[in-house]
Short mmCIF file of C-alpha atoms and ligand atoms in Angstrom, two decimals:
data_model
loop_
_atom_site.label_atom_id
_atom_site.label_comp_id
_atom_site.label_asym_id
_atom_site.label_seq_id
_atom_site.Cartn_x
_atom_site.Cartn_y
_atom_site.Cartn_z
CA MET H 1 36.78 -47.14 5.52
CA THR H 2 39.83 -48.89 6.96
CA PRO H 3 42.41 -46.31 8.08
CA ALA H 4 45.74 -46.38 6.24
CA VAL H 5 47.53 -46.06 9.58
CA GLU H 6 46.21 -46.35 13.11
CA PHE H 7 48.04 -45.86 16.43
CA ILE H 8 46.27 -47.31 19.47
CA ASP H 9 47.78 -46.11 22.74
CA VAL H 10 51.34 -46.41 21.43
CA THR H 11 54.26 -45.76 23.75
CA LYS H 12 57.92 -46.06 22.77
CA ARG H 13 60.72 -45.63 25.28
CA PHE H 14 64.37 -46.01 24.32
CA PRO H 15 66.65 -47.82 26.78
CA GLY H 16 68.06 -45.45 29.37
CA ALA H 17 65.83 -42.51 28.37
CA THR H 18 64.13 -40.69 31.23
CA SER H 19 60.98 -39.93 29.24
CA PRO H 20 59.33 -41.82 26.38
CA ALA H 21 60.05 -40.81 22.77
CA LEU H 22 56.33 -41.34 22.12
CA ASP H 23 53.82 -41.29 24.93
CA HIS H 24 50.33 -42.87 24.60
CA VAL H 25 49.72 -41.83 21.00
CA ASN H 26 46.26 -42.45 19.54
CA LEU H 27 45.35 -41.39 16.01
CA THR H 28 44.17 -42.53 12.62
CA ILE H 29 45.34 -41.52 9.17
CA ASP H 30 42.74 -41.92 6.42
CA PRO H 31 43.74 -43.25 3.01
CA GLY H 32 44.81 -40.52 0.60
CA GLU H 33 45.79 -37.97 3.25
CA LEU H 34 49.10 -36.14 3.22
CA VAL H 35 49.86 -35.83 6.91
CA CYS H 36 52.72 -33.52 7.86
CA VAL H 37 54.32 -34.43 11.17
CA LEU H 38 55.56 -31.14 12.61
CA GLY H 39 57.65 -30.35 15.67
CA THR H 40 61.02 -29.31 17.00
CA SER H 41 64.07 -31.55 17.08
CA GLY H 42 63.84 -34.53 19.41
CA GLY H 43 60.04 -34.33 19.69
CA GLY H 44 59.42 -37.84 18.35
CA LYS H 45 58.71 -37.28 14.63
CA THR H 46 61.19 -39.84 13.29
CA THR H 47 60.20 -42.34 15.96
CA PHE H 48 56.58 -41.93 14.84
CA ILE H 49 57.23 -42.88 11.24
CA LYS H 50 59.72 -45.65 12.09
CA LEU H 51 56.96 -47.33 14.09
CA ILE H 52 54.89 -47.48 10.89
CA ASN H 53 57.49 -49.45 8.89
CA ARG H 54 58.80 -51.35 11.92
CA LEU H 55 62.23 -49.83 12.05
CA HIS H 56 61.06 -49.50 15.67
CA ASP H 57 58.54 -51.56 17.63
CA PRO H 58 56.34 -50.05 20.35
CA ASP H 59 56.77 -50.98 24.01
CA THR H 60 53.02 -50.92 24.48
CA GLY H 61 50.09 -50.32 22.18
CA THR H 62 49.38 -51.32 18.60
CA VAL H 63 50.26 -49.91 15.18
CA LEU H 64 47.97 -50.95 12.34
CA VAL H 65 48.65 -50.46 8.63
CA ASN H 66 45.67 -50.99 6.36
CA GLY H 67 43.89 -52.58 9.31
CA GLN H 68 46.66 -55.08 10.04
CA ASP H 69 48.66 -55.15 13.27
CA VAL H 70 52.20 -54.59 11.97
CA SER H 71 53.71 -56.78 14.70
CA GLN H 72 52.02 -59.72 12.93
CA VAL H 73 53.51 -58.89 9.52
CA ASP H 74 56.97 -59.84 8.31
CA PRO H 75 58.93 -56.54 8.35
CA VAL H 76 60.45 -57.11 4.91
CA GLU H 77 57.02 -57.83 3.44
CA LEU H 78 55.56 -54.80 5.25
CA ARG H 79 58.26 -52.44 3.95
CA ARG H 80 57.70 -53.53 0.37
CA GLY H 81 54.32 -51.83 0.57
CA ILE H 82 55.66 -48.69 2.24
CA GLY H 83 57.91 -46.20 0.44
CA TYR H 84 60.56 -44.53 2.62
CA VAL H 85 62.43 -41.35 1.77
CA ILE H 86 65.06 -39.77 4.01
CA GLN H 87 67.18 -36.62 3.82
CA GLN H 88 70.41 -38.54 3.13
CA THR H 89 68.57 -40.19 0.20
CA GLY H 90 70.18 -43.61 0.80
CA LEU H 91 70.89 -43.90 -2.93
CA PHE H 92 73.36 -46.69 -3.72
CA PRO H 93 76.48 -44.84 -4.94
CA HIS H 94 77.75 -47.70 -7.11
CA MET H 95 74.44 -48.02 -8.96
CA THR H 96 73.14 -45.83 -11.76
CA VAL H 97 69.95 -43.83 -11.44
CA SER H 98 67.96 -46.45 -13.31
CA GLU H 99 69.43 -49.29 -11.21
CA ASN H 100 68.57 -47.38 -8.04
CA ILE H 101 64.97 -46.81 -9.15
CA ALA H 102 64.64 -50.43 -10.31
CA CYS H 103 65.59 -51.95 -6.93
CA VAL H 104 62.15 -52.92 -5.64
CA PRO H 105 60.67 -53.82 -9.07
CA LYS H 106 63.63 -56.20 -9.51
CA ILE H 107 62.96 -57.84 -6.15
CA LEU H 108 59.35 -58.21 -7.28
CA LYS H 109 60.67 -59.86 -10.47
CA TRP H 110 59.12 -57.45 -12.95
CA ASP H 111 60.30 -58.15 -16.51
CA ARG H 112 62.95 -55.94 -18.12
CA GLY H 113 60.53 -54.07 -20.40
CA ARG H 114 58.19 -53.18 -17.58
CA ILE H 115 61.08 -51.98 -15.39
CA ASP H 116 62.58 -49.82 -18.15
CA ALA H 117 59.21 -48.24 -18.91
CA ARG H 118 58.61 -47.54 -15.22
CA VAL H 119 62.05 -45.93 -14.77
CA ASP H 120 61.44 -43.58 -17.70
CA GLU H 121 57.92 -42.77 -16.52
CA LEU H 122 59.21 -41.91 -13.04
CA LEU H 123 62.08 -39.76 -14.32
CA GLU H 124 59.61 -37.80 -16.45
CA LEU H 125 57.34 -37.44 -13.43
CA VAL H 126 60.08 -35.37 -11.74
CA HIS H 127 61.13 -33.58 -14.93
CA LEU H 128 64.44 -35.36 -15.47
CA ASP H 129 65.10 -36.33 -19.09
CA PRO H 130 65.50 -40.14 -19.02
CA SER H 131 68.08 -40.21 -21.83
CA ASP H 132 70.25 -37.76 -19.88
CA PHE H 133 69.78 -39.14 -16.35
CA ARG H 134 69.17 -42.90 -16.62
CA ASP H 135 72.86 -43.90 -16.66
CA ARG H 136 74.28 -41.30 -14.28
CA TYR H 137 75.61 -42.18 -10.84
CA PRO H 138 74.32 -40.39 -7.73
CA SER H 139 77.60 -38.43 -7.45
CA GLN H 140 76.81 -36.90 -10.85
CA LEU H 141 73.59 -35.31 -9.57
CA SER H 142 72.82 -32.09 -7.69
CA GLY H 143 71.28 -32.35 -4.21
CA GLY H 144 67.82 -31.59 -5.59
CA GLN H 145 68.20 -34.19 -8.35
CA GLN H 146 69.35 -36.80 -5.82
CA GLN H 147 66.31 -36.06 -3.70
CA ARG H 148 64.04 -36.48 -6.76
CA ILE H 149 65.60 -39.89 -7.44
CA GLY H 150 65.17 -40.88 -3.78
CA LEU H 151 61.51 -39.92 -4.07
CA VAL H 152 60.74 -41.81 -7.28
CA ARG H 153 62.74 -44.83 -6.16
CA ALA H 154 60.39 -45.09 -3.19
CA LEU H 155 57.41 -44.71 -5.55
CA ALA H 156 58.63 -47.31 -8.04
CA ALA H 157 56.35 -50.21 -7.09
CA SER H 158 53.41 -47.89 -6.22
CA PRO H 159 53.33 -48.46 -2.46
CA GLU H 160 50.07 -47.66 -0.69
CA ILE H 161 51.90 -45.56 1.90
CA MET H 162 54.86 -43.20 1.57
CA LEU H 163 56.93 -42.12 4.57
CA LEU H 164 59.15 -39.07 4.06
CA ASP H 165 61.50 -37.94 6.85
CA GLU H 166 62.60 -34.32 6.29
CA PRO H 167 63.42 -35.17 2.67
CA PHE H 168 64.06 -31.56 1.60
CA GLY H 169 65.86 -30.43 4.76
CA ALA H 170 69.26 -29.93 3.11
CA ILE H 171 67.98 -28.28 -0.09
CA ASP H 172 68.16 -24.56 -0.94
CA ALA H 173 64.93 -22.56 -0.69
CA ILE H 174 64.19 -22.24 -4.43
CA THR H 175 64.83 -25.91 -5.24
CA ARG H 176 62.93 -26.87 -2.13
CA ALA H 177 59.84 -24.94 -3.26
CA LYS H 178 59.99 -26.74 -6.62
CA LEU H 179 60.31 -30.13 -4.93
CA GLN H 180 57.35 -29.30 -2.68
CA ASP H 181 55.24 -28.48 -5.76
CA GLU H 182 56.31 -31.74 -7.39
CA LEU H 183 55.48 -33.70 -4.25
CA LEU H 184 52.01 -32.14 -4.09
CA ARG H 185 51.38 -32.99 -7.73
CA ILE H 186 52.61 -36.57 -7.21
CA HIS H 187 50.49 -37.01 -4.10
CA ARG H 188 47.35 -35.72 -5.80
CA GLY H 189 47.97 -37.88 -8.85
CA SER H 190 48.63 -41.01 -6.81
CA GLY H 191 45.73 -41.08 -4.37
CA LYS H 192 48.14 -42.73 -1.90
CA THR H 193 48.73 -41.92 1.76
CA PHE H 194 51.79 -39.78 2.51
CA VAL H 195 53.31 -39.09 5.94
CA PHE H 196 55.82 -36.25 5.68
CA VAL H 197 58.05 -35.19 8.59
CA THR H 198 59.23 -31.61 8.78
CA HIS H 199 60.27 -29.02 11.38
CA ASP H 200 59.26 -26.20 9.01
CA VAL H 201 55.83 -24.69 9.70
CA THR H 202 55.52 -23.16 6.21
CA GLU H 203 56.27 -26.51 4.58
CA ALA H 204 53.75 -28.33 6.80
CA LEU H 205 50.99 -25.79 6.12
CA LYS H 206 51.68 -25.80 2.39
CA LEU H 207 51.80 -29.58 1.93
CA GLY H 208 49.58 -31.09 4.60
CA THR H 209 45.96 -32.09 4.17
CA LYS H 210 46.41 -32.49 7.93
CA VAL H 211 49.17 -31.50 10.31
CA LEU H 212 50.20 -33.62 13.29
CA VAL H 213 52.12 -31.54 15.81
CA VAL H 214 54.19 -33.60 18.24
CA ASP H 215 56.35 -32.46 21.13
CA ALA H 216 58.01 -34.42 23.91
CA GLY H 217 56.43 -37.56 22.49
CA ARG H 218 52.89 -36.27 22.81
CA VAL H 219 50.37 -35.29 20.18
CA GLN H 220 49.84 -31.56 20.58
CA GLN H 221 47.31 -31.18 17.77
CA TYR H 222 46.10 -33.13 14.74
CA ALA H 223 44.10 -30.89 12.46
CA THR H 224 43.85 -29.28 9.04
CA PRO H 225 46.24 -26.38 8.36
CA GLU H 226 43.32 -23.93 8.57
CA GLU H 227 42.20 -25.28 11.94
CA LEU H 228 45.76 -25.26 13.25
CA LEU H 229 46.25 -21.60 12.34
CA ALA H 230 42.85 -20.50 13.59
CA HIS H 231 42.81 -22.52 16.82
CA PRO H 232 46.23 -23.62 18.11
CA ALA H 233 45.37 -26.29 20.67
CA THR H 234 48.29 -25.95 23.09
CA PRO H 235 50.88 -23.35 24.13
CA PHE H 236 53.49 -25.39 22.21
CA VAL H 237 51.53 -25.12 18.97
CA ARG H 238 50.91 -21.39 19.45
CA GLU H 239 54.59 -20.74 20.14
CA LEU H 240 55.77 -22.89 17.22
CA LEU H 241 53.50 -20.93 14.86
CA GLU H 242 54.50 -17.56 16.31
CA THR H 243 58.24 -18.17 16.25
CA GLN H 244 57.95 -19.00 12.56
CA GLY H 245 55.91 -15.88 11.85
CA TYR H 246 52.32 -17.12 11.96
CA THR H 247 49.43 -15.61 13.90
CA PRO H 248 45.73 -16.55 13.89
CA GLU H 249 45.26 -13.65 11.43
CA GLY H 250 47.66 -15.32 8.98
CA ARG H 251 51.29 -14.88 8.12
CA ARG H 252 53.07 -11.80 9.41
CA ALA H 253 54.88 -9.64 6.89
N1 ADP A 301 67.73 -45.22 18.53
C1 ADP A 301 67.55 -44.42 19.58
N2 ADP A 301 68.10 -44.74 20.80
C2 ADP A 301 67.90 -43.95 21.87
N3 ADP A 301 67.18 -42.81 21.85
C3 ADP A 301 66.63 -42.43 20.69
C4 ADP A 301 66.79 -43.21 19.50
N4 ADP A 301 66.13 -42.59 18.49
C5 ADP A 301 65.58 -41.47 19.02
N5 ADP A 301 65.88 -41.37 20.35
C6 ADP A 301 65.41 -40.31 21.26
O1 ADP A 301 64.00 -40.24 21.15
C7 ADP A 301 63.56 -38.88 21.16
C8 ADP A 301 62.79 -38.60 19.88
O2 ADP A 301 63.70 -38.67 18.77
P1 ADP A 301 63.24 -38.52 17.26
O3 ADP A 301 62.00 -39.31 17.05
O4 ADP A 301 64.40 -38.84 16.42
O5 ADP A 301 62.87 -36.95 17.18
P2 ADP A 301 62.70 -35.99 15.92
O6 ADP A 301 62.68 -36.82 14.69
O7 ADP A 301 61.41 -35.27 16.18
O8 ADP A 301 63.87 -35.04 15.95
C9 ADP A 301 64.81 -38.04 21.33
O9 ADP A 301 64.95 -37.74 22.70
C10 ADP A 301 65.92 -38.95 20.86
O10 ADP A 301 67.12 -38.65 21.52
MG1 MG A 302 63.90 -36.78 13.02
#
């Protein structure tokens, strides 16, 4: 089976930085996984996913997507097959919800009927009534609704890989739990590969089929949630779990 994503000895150093943002990273992500990238601020999580869609290029090493070295692929072409969701949603404020969702399908020259059907299907997928939401502008949506639109916009042309960078970071706890449930349902229904960045241990353990803990640009552990809880591989992992209330026996009261 060709991995969805593979990092071979990848190092990324930003100009002027004393230490690399990512340091000799080796790992593979199998198709269909939902990998949560977990760590504290500045650890290299965003850099990791931006190397997948070539918003950054490595200094040394190779990143492969579906078996292809991304440095050999046109970045625009590459990104068409990779959905990208960020906390600030990146919705176009002057476009309606349906126009936002239709962006990539339009570039791909889908016909009107197919686009309209896809927009409605996606709105229903995140429990937003199409007749109510289709023609609204982003400013007429709550934070949680905006995040749902950002998510389905990235899904519109059914990319093989979805990258999500702390998408629910600015959302209240109750809405966030609902969005997490929706994301899980969408992931399971899609069979696609998701890479989800978070600094929240609970979120990573709830969502991830695997959790990738990074700190100071190094992989600390890459394991299932169960394995991570039972056998934290490094002092950083143990401390991260403990400070957010987790022990090998399970969650503290
Ligand atoms: N464009 C950039 N230019 C210079 N340094 C950067 C840039 N992006 C990230 N960094 C640095 O790389 C390190 C990792 O950052 P980042 O991947 O954004 O961490 P995280 O997403 O885990 O908070 C940090 O030290 C950060 O300051
Ligand atoms: Mg980040």
